[in-house]
Amino acid sequence: MKPLPNPSRRRFLRGASATLALPYLEALAPRDAAIPTRAIWLYFPNGVAEGSWKPRWNARTGGLTALHPTMDPLARHRQHLVVPRGLYTPRGNGHGAGTATWLTGGEWEHRELDAGGASVDQIAGEALGGDCIVPALTLSARGEGHFSTDLPRNTLSWNRSGRPVFRETDPRAVFQLLFGSEASADSSLLDSLREQVAQLEGRVSATDRARLQEYLQAIRGLERRVAFAQKEETVRRLSRATELGFDFDPRVPPAAIPSDHGDYLDLMLDLVALALWPGASRVASMMLDHGQSNRYATFVPGVQGTWHAVSHWRDTSGKTEDDDGVTSWKDRRTKRAMYDAIVTWHHARVARFLDRLAALPEGGGTLLDHSVVVYGSSISDGHEHGESNLPLLVAGGGGGAIRGGRVLDQGDEISMSRLHLATLQVLGLPAGRFAEADSPLDLA
Amino acid sequence: MEERLHPSTAQHLIAPIALLFALAALPPQDLVEDLCVDCHRGTGAEAGFDLQALLGRETLASGLFDWRRARAMVESGAMPPPSGPEDPGGLDDGERAEILGFLDGIESQALELGGHPGHEGARRLTRAELGNALQEILGSKVAIEDLMPEELVANNGFEASPDTLLVHPTWLARAAAAVRLTLDAALPNEGPTSIDPLDPDLGALIRSAFRRPVTDDELARYRGALTDRRMAGASPRESLRATLVQILASPHFLLRLEDSTAATDGEARPVSAHGLASRLSFLVWVGPPDAELLDLADSGRLLDPAVLDAQLARLLADPRALRFGRSFAGQWLGTRSLGTRVKPDPIDVAFMTDSVMADMRDEVARFLLELFRADLPLDELLLGEFSYVTRELAEFYGLEDPATFPAGAPTRVAAMPAQRRGLLTKAGVLATTAYPDRTSPVLRGAWILDDLLGTPPPPPPPDAGELDEELFEEAEEPGLRGALAAHRRQPSCASCHARIDPLGFALEGYDQFGRARTHDWDGEPVDARGELPDGTSFAGPDGLAAALLRNRRSDLAREIARRFLRYSLGRPLAWQDERAVVELSQALRDGGFGALLRATVASRPFRWIEPR
C-alpha cells in the first residue's frame, strides 16, 4: 500500500523538479495507441482577482517559468500544465450565460433554454464512449444559497438535441450508478423495458419518440453496468485503487455526503478518477460549485462571507445588493486576499485530483498522461465580471498530444471554442470545427 | 392573415376576442426602424437584441416576448439612449405614442393569431410527482427527498418543464432505487402489507401506475412474469416485488405517456379523457388520478362539463389539494426556498426554527388554496383577513393568547390583525424577499413587479454602479432609503429604481424575517411611504395593496392567470397562449380564483394538444 505524497513530500518533489529542470520532452507521456485518451472539464465560479492567474514565462520559448503565487498548490504539476492567455467567450459570459455556454461556445437563450448546441463533453462522450455506462459523466458540488437550483448556473452539459444534461451532486448516487449492483443484476427487467419502448415508438409523436430515446439511452447505460462490473480489468483496477491510496473503497458505497466541504469535493473528484480509469466513463465534467456560488466560504481559513460576495472584492461595505447585510470587510486588500484564498483552496483540490490521476498507472505511464484536463472559469475578474483573458489552464499529457510546461501567449480575443476544438482533436476526433472556431489552439 | 390560422382554430370558439382584434391593422413600424435598428441589428446587435430580425418575421407577434422586453426599456426611458451630450435620450410624447401604438398592435396580433394548442410532450415525473404517485399506488411512503435530486428550475421558477425534465442514467438509477425502497415498505416480510402478495390485483395496480386502461396484452405479460417467477421458486412476495419493479420502472409510469399514442404530428386534437384525468390530478394533487377519475375517463363521462366540474370540486376539497397549494405557492412566489436558500443562522436567530419556517411556507400555501377552494375574488389575495396559523407562528406574529392555538397543526383564523392581512404581509413572503440580516426594498419591489404584476424591471446596465459605502455617506437622508435615493439620482439607475424601490418601501414595516417593526436596521423610525410610477402615493402594506388593486388590476390579474396557466400546463407559455391568458384573467376578475381554475381547465391549451 503506497500512500499519496504527504505535504512535506510534496514540497520535496516540487523542490526536486525545480532543481532538475527537466527538458520538457522527458515529461511527455509515452504514446500508446491502445489506451484511450480521457477528458475532464473542471469549472469554478466567480472568476479570480485580476492578475491572480498571471504566470511568469519565457517570452522567447513560451516556457512556463512560474505560476502565480496564489496558484502554488498546482506548482508541482507545472510540467504538465499549459496556460493559454487571451481566451474569451465571444457569445456570452458571466455567472448564468457564461456557465451554461462554457462548454458549448454558443449563445444563451434563456426563454428557449438553449445554450447554442451540444457541449464539447457530450460530443466527445457520444463519439467515444459507446461502451461506457455514462459516456460523459456530469457532476457538481451541491449548491448553497441563491441560484442553487437555477438551471443555467447549474448546467455545463447539453446533449445532441440541445437539452440540458442534469448534473449529479450526490456521491452516493454516482457510486450506485457506476458500481451499484442490484439493478444491474436484473437484465430481464431491462429487456422488458426496452421492449416497451420499441412497442411505443411507432405510435407516438416525433417529440415523444425523442423522449423515449432518452429513456432508452438511460436503460442502455444501466445495462452496460452488468458487463462493466464483470470485466476482469474493472475488478482489477477497482481493487488496485484502494491499494493506491484512494480514501474510499470502490466496493463500498459512501455513507453520506461528507460534512466537510473539502472531503466532499475530494470524494466527487475521486469518483471522476474512478469512473475514467476502468472506463465507466470516457469524459467527465465537474463544477466545483455552481456558476454564482453563494456558499459561505468560511470553510477556507480566514475567509468571511459568501464566495460570490467576496469575488466583488473592490466593494467592502457589505451593503451592496450582492451582500448578505451581515458581512463587511476591513479594506480591499483584505478582501482580495480572501478572494485569492478561496480560489487557492480550490486549486488545492484540483492539484490533489491531478495527483490522483498521476497515481493511477496505465500502460507505461499514468492516467494523467492519457488525460486532458481543462480547468477554469467563465469570468475573469469577479468584481468586474471580466470577459477577457479568462482564467484557464490545460493539464495532462493528452496521450502524448499535449506539450506541458508552457504559456500560450498569442494575443487577445482568442475564442475559447478553439480550446474546445483542440481538446476534441487531442481525444483523436476528426473535428474540424467547434462553434465558430475552425483552427484549434496549439497544445502540442 | 386568414390562411395563417390553423383550420382547427376555427373549430374552437374564442370568437369574442378574435372579433375584437380581427380588424386591428398593425401601426407603421417606421419609427422603430429609424430609432432602434441602427444599433439593434444583426449578429453584433446591442445587448444581443436583434430588432431587425424581429421586424423581418412574417408574424410579428411570434416575437411577442422580445417586443415586451423592448416595451419595458422604452417605458422606463432607458431606450433609446442619448445620442450625444445634448440629448437626454428617451422619446418625445409623439414618438412614444407611436412606438407604444406599434407595440400594442403586436399585442393585438398575438391575440388575433394565437390560440394554437401547444404540445409539452411526454415529460418525466418530477420528484414530488414521483413520490406522490408511489404513495398513491403502493399505499406506502418513503422520503423521496433523500432519494431523488431536487429539480432544477428555469422559466420563472417552475420546475415542471419538458425542456428540463430529462431522463438520464443517474435519474433512472435513482428512480429505480426509490421504487425498490417504496416496495420494501409496501411488502414487508413481517407485519401488515398494503398489497396482498398472495392475491394482488395486478390489473388495478397497472392501471393506476399507467393512468389509463390496461391492454389484455399488458395484463397477460405481467401476469405471466409473476407466474414465471413463482414457478421458478421465488416467494409470492419476491415475485410480486420483481413484477412491480418492472411496472414502476416502465416508461408508461415514469413518463407522462397516458395520452401519447395515436399521434398524428401537426394535427390538433382534443386531449383524451385519460389525458384530461391526469392533467386534472397532476394540477390539483401533484400526482396521478385515483380510481374514481379513471373510471370516469374509461366511460368518457369525464368529458361531460357537469361531471368535470364536480370532479374538480371533489379534487379541490380533498386533503391532497394541499399539495397544489404548496407546489403552486412555492414555485410562483418563491416561498419554497425559505428554510433552504433563505436560512437564517440557527444560533444568531434562534426563533427562525425549521418548524416555524415550514409553518410560514404552509401559511401561504393554505391561504392560496382557500382562495381557490372558496372561489374568492381577486381582491382577497391582497386583502384577505383569514389565515392559517400554528402555535409557533402565532407566537412569532405576536397574536393574542398563542397558547390557545393547538401545537403542530395550523388553525384557521377568520380575522388576522390589521397588519397581517393579505399576501403581502405574510412572513413567508417577507422573509423570502429579504437578505439574511436586513430588508431590501429593491428585492421586495422587484418581486412585486415580476411575480405579481408581470412587469419585471430590466436587468441593471453594466455600468449601474453599486449601492456602496460612498452612497451611504453622501445620502441626504439616513439609512437605506437615503442611499437608495442617492442611487436613484444616477441617471442610469433612476428610471428603473423609481419603479422598484417605492413598492418595497411600503413593506419596510416588516423586518427581514417578517416581524412587524417600528424602527429600521439603523434605528430610524420606519417610513413606509411609496408611490406608483403614475404618481399614486400610498403608505404601508394596506395602502400598497389598495393601490395595486386599483391602478394595476389588469396587470395583476394577467400575471396570476399567466403563472397559473404555466403551472397547470407544466410547460413554458408561448405567444399563442396569450389569448388564453386574457380569457383567464377576465374569469379571475369577473369571478374569482375558482373561476380562474375552471376557466383554465376549460381552456384550449389545457384541452387540446397539437402533437409534434
Tab-separated table of C-alpha atoms in Angstrom, chain A residues 47 52 102 143 188 195 217 247 252 356 384:
chain	number	residue	atom	x	y	z
A	47	GLY	CA	-13.521	34.171	-11.545
A	52	SER	CA	-4.020	36.234	-9.834
A	102	TRP	CA	-18.848	27.473	-21.173
A	143	GLY	CA	-25.133	24.448	-4.191
A	188	SER	CA	-34.712	-9.388	-17.699
A	195	GLU	CA	-39.398	-3.943	-25.396
A	217	GLN	CA	-30.267	5.513	-23.654
A	247	ASP	CA	-9.680	7.258	0.625
A	252	VAL	CA	-18.387	0.086	-0.547
A	356	ARG	CA	-4.757	11.013	-8.214
A	384	GLU	CA	-15.714	43.460	-12.926
